[in-house]
Amino acid sequence: MSDHYGNIKVDQMKSIADDTKKEAVDTEEQVPVSSGVSVSPDPSSSLPTTGTDATSSTLLCKQRSRSHSRPGKDEKTSRGKSVFDRSVQGSVVPALAIKKINIAENEQTLHIKGTGKILQGKSETNGNYVTIPASQNIHETRREDGLKPSRKRRPVTVDTSKAKTSLEALKLSIKQLKWKEFPMGRRAACDIYWHGVSFHDNENIVSGQVNKFPGMVEMLRKINLSRAVRTMQEVFPEEYDFYPRSWILPEEYQQFSTQIRVVKENDSTVNPTFIVKPDGGSQGDGIYLIRDPSDLKLMVGSQAKQAVVQEYIPKPLLIDKLKFDIRLYVLIKSLEPLEIYIAKEGLTRFCTEPYQEPSQKNLSHVFMHLTNYSLNVHSGNFVHSDSQNTGSKRTLSSVLYRLAAKGVDIKRVWSDIIALVIKTVIAVVPELRVYYQADIPPGKPGPTCFQILGFDILLMKNLKPVLLEVNSNPSMRIEHEQEVAPGVFEYVPSPVDEEVKVGVIRDTLRLMDPFNKKQTISSQTKSGGLEHGEEIPVETESQGRSPDEMGNLPSLCLKQVYPKYTKQFNYLRLVERIAALFIRFLGVKGNMRLGPTAFRTFIRTCKLSNSNFTMASVDILYIDITRRWSGTLPDSREAGMGLQAFVEAFFYLAGRRFKSLVLKEQVMLLLELCEAQLGPQPSVEDRRSLSCSRALPRAIKTQTLCLTNPHLNSPVPQRRAASQDYQAHQRLKPRTLRANVEN
Ligand code: ADP
């Protein structure tokens, strides 16, 4: 995808720097407070800061040697206004914080009508293939499980053999639910499979539910997440202003250095800081701060390093003079229809060295700038605490309580956080849908999926939440490392982790209970997604199981935010509608990329070509865009045009057809036009007939040779037009065509 930041936004860069200048430095007393409330900070809960001097640590973090294996943490391979509709506010502030500040909240369990994916005793595996696995031959499987045949409903079965570091929390959750665990796996099908890393941890699952989506690991790598959010920023710049400006390395190195140079030349007082994060890295490994592009470490040996370089947020909110971030657990219960839940309780991770704004001198102070638990635990200042509101790891509610006591409008903070989560999920769902249909093609047996994600969020001093990253495998460990002797670390129980994580896993299981699938959504997603403003009626009722079956479990700690807030956010799901078109033309073979013929079929079927935009131009457009994208897509199983390339082509076509409008309107109109031409979502059979050969037609091959251009081989930045038509468009619409800014 081309670069959203390609136009040198000097004004914006300046404004960050201006903000930086305007805002005073650091202390928590400077937190904006809601009017009329003034509470002084609580000095008694200040973190001790004695211990070893952390300043000598370098920011380029290396794998630390330990006396044991690495922890399971994230095991991956200007507040000007609230961007969230105010009607959302106040309804979902974390429960504990609410309790403490005496705001009553009526807990409701939300049941949604109409999903119909899994029927009692039958699993509808991927939306349209019905099999009867887990309850099949119930007596046989009951004997195998050592269960007596009984009239009572059998317990839900969970395969925990691949759970890895979530195992402890998972076991406790299963026990609380009185479900049946299969730690070694099971010959018969289980209702739920709990994977530690990815969808593919267990192959050949044809029924039940798996706690990972295909493609999630890939989609949430730093580069792909940045690309997905940037695409949304292009269409909805204001709505997606919660993600720091980012450049992808190595391909956007030139743009990055040029932009920084120009900004500095325009105003010598501006000196922004950037954080460099290796793609696929975690736990702070390999992260470093820079102030000049020449400080980038671009190569590993002879290979260019894949990384994201990102604007560093210089003024985070501080508590006890320490930077901290929020780990929020988010459940994607289903992709189609989209269902998102947010855990009302999360964790906050604190730095262990008092914060100072970045300067050349302190750039390498890891314990000041990076909040990663896995780094700070090795600082002599790390405070392990059994209390939820002291120490270097605290519950989110304790932090919100602390802020509320200072008069901060925490309802607003919380609603902004919910908005950030929903928008981020909306950004990654289009590509996930492509992965999903490739791994579990319609008409083939397969499981349904759900997934718990870990959102890392930083609060700026002005209380605006900023997305740092999303972890596809957030650590579910309920122990933490403790140095029991110099250099010797052991895992000891962590009450704070247990409190939060067991609740999240247990309640995820409760929501995924196959015997509790009465939820229905009365308004199903259509081929192009839901209409803007369309409301999904949400029915409230108690859990499907009777109270005695569920025991005395606490109320759900997961709160539904989507489809609950469909009205406020549905209009953002434009790229998902483009993905739905893309998938229609992929065929049924589990492809992830469009061949040239399929692209032509798309253009023809949607009647997008004419005498000004001939099929020859279409072919050239296909070749141009596909070439630049080849190799940059998360999954290069096959050649052809991936979704991101297709989205770029779609934006181009939209800009071409509706020249005078802004991109959002252009895209919306083109979508409506295409959807009207295509009619309702086709059946599997219809998709077969739409499926096309990926062989390049002779005519295109010839043209490809004529167009050979070294710049076309590199992805986004050195884009060149291949057809006159395409070039003409670029002259007309420099903003729309990212090609222009990349030249
Ligand atoms: P990792 O996956 O390696 O933990 P993150 O993106 O979470 O990478 O970054 C590590 C830490 O660096 C974060 O926890 C946060 O403290 C800090 N950080 C990351 N991005 C930014 C940013 N743009 N501005 C300020 N601090 C950041």
Coordinates of N, CA, C and O in Angstrom, one line a residue, residues 49 63 176 238 246 271 355 370 396 472 480 527 532 537 620 705:
T49 N 11.7 3.9 44.3 CA 12.5 4.0 43.1 C 14.0 3.7 43.4 O 14.9 4.0 42.7
Q63 N 18.3 -10.5 23.6 CA 17.7 -11.6 24.3 C 18.5 -11.8 25.6 O 19.7 -11.8 25.7
Q176 N -13.6 -23.8 37.1 CA -14.6 -23.0 37.6 C -15.9 -23.2 36.9 O -17.0 -23.1 37.4
E238 N -9.5 11.6 10.4 CA -9.8 12.0 11.8 C -10.1 10.9 12.7 O -9.6 10.8 13.8
S246 N 3.6 6.5 11.0 CA 4.6 5.4 10.9 C 5.1 5.2 9.5 O 4.4 5.5 8.5
N271 N 12.5 19.0 16.8 CA 13.4 17.9 16.9 C 12.7 16.6 17.3 O 12.8 16.2 18.5
Y355 N 10.3 9.3 34.3 CA 10.2 9.7 32.9 C 10.8 11.1 32.7 O 10.6 12.0 33.5
L370 N 10.5 2.5 27.8 CA 9.7 1.3 27.4 C 9.0 0.7 28.6 O 9.6 0.4 29.6
L396 N -6.0 -2.1 35.7 CA -6.4 -0.9 35.0 C -7.4 -0.1 35.9 O -7.3 1.1 36.0
S472 N -1.4 -10.7 19.0 CA -2.3 -11.8 18.7 C -2.2 -12.9 19.8 O -3.1 -13.7 19.9
H480 N 4.6 -14.6 37.7 CA 5.6 -13.7 37.1 C 7.0 -14.1 37.6 O 7.2 -14.9 38.5
S527 N -23.8 -9.0 1.9 CA -22.6 -9.1 1.1 C -21.6 -8.0 1.3 O -20.5 -8.1 1.5
H532 N -24.7 1.9 6.8 CA -24.3 2.9 7.8 C -25.6 3.3 8.6 O -26.6 3.6 8.0
P537 N -30.6 -5.0 16.7 CA -31.3 -5.0 18.0 C -30.6 -6.1 18.9 O -30.3 -7.2 18.4
I620 N -3.1 -3.2 -17.5 CA -1.9 -2.5 -17.1 C -2.0 -2.1 -15.7 O -1.0 -2.2 -14.9
L705 N 6.0 -6.8 -21.0 CA 7.4 -6.7 -21.5 C 7.6 -5.2 -21.9 O 8.7 -4.7 -21.5

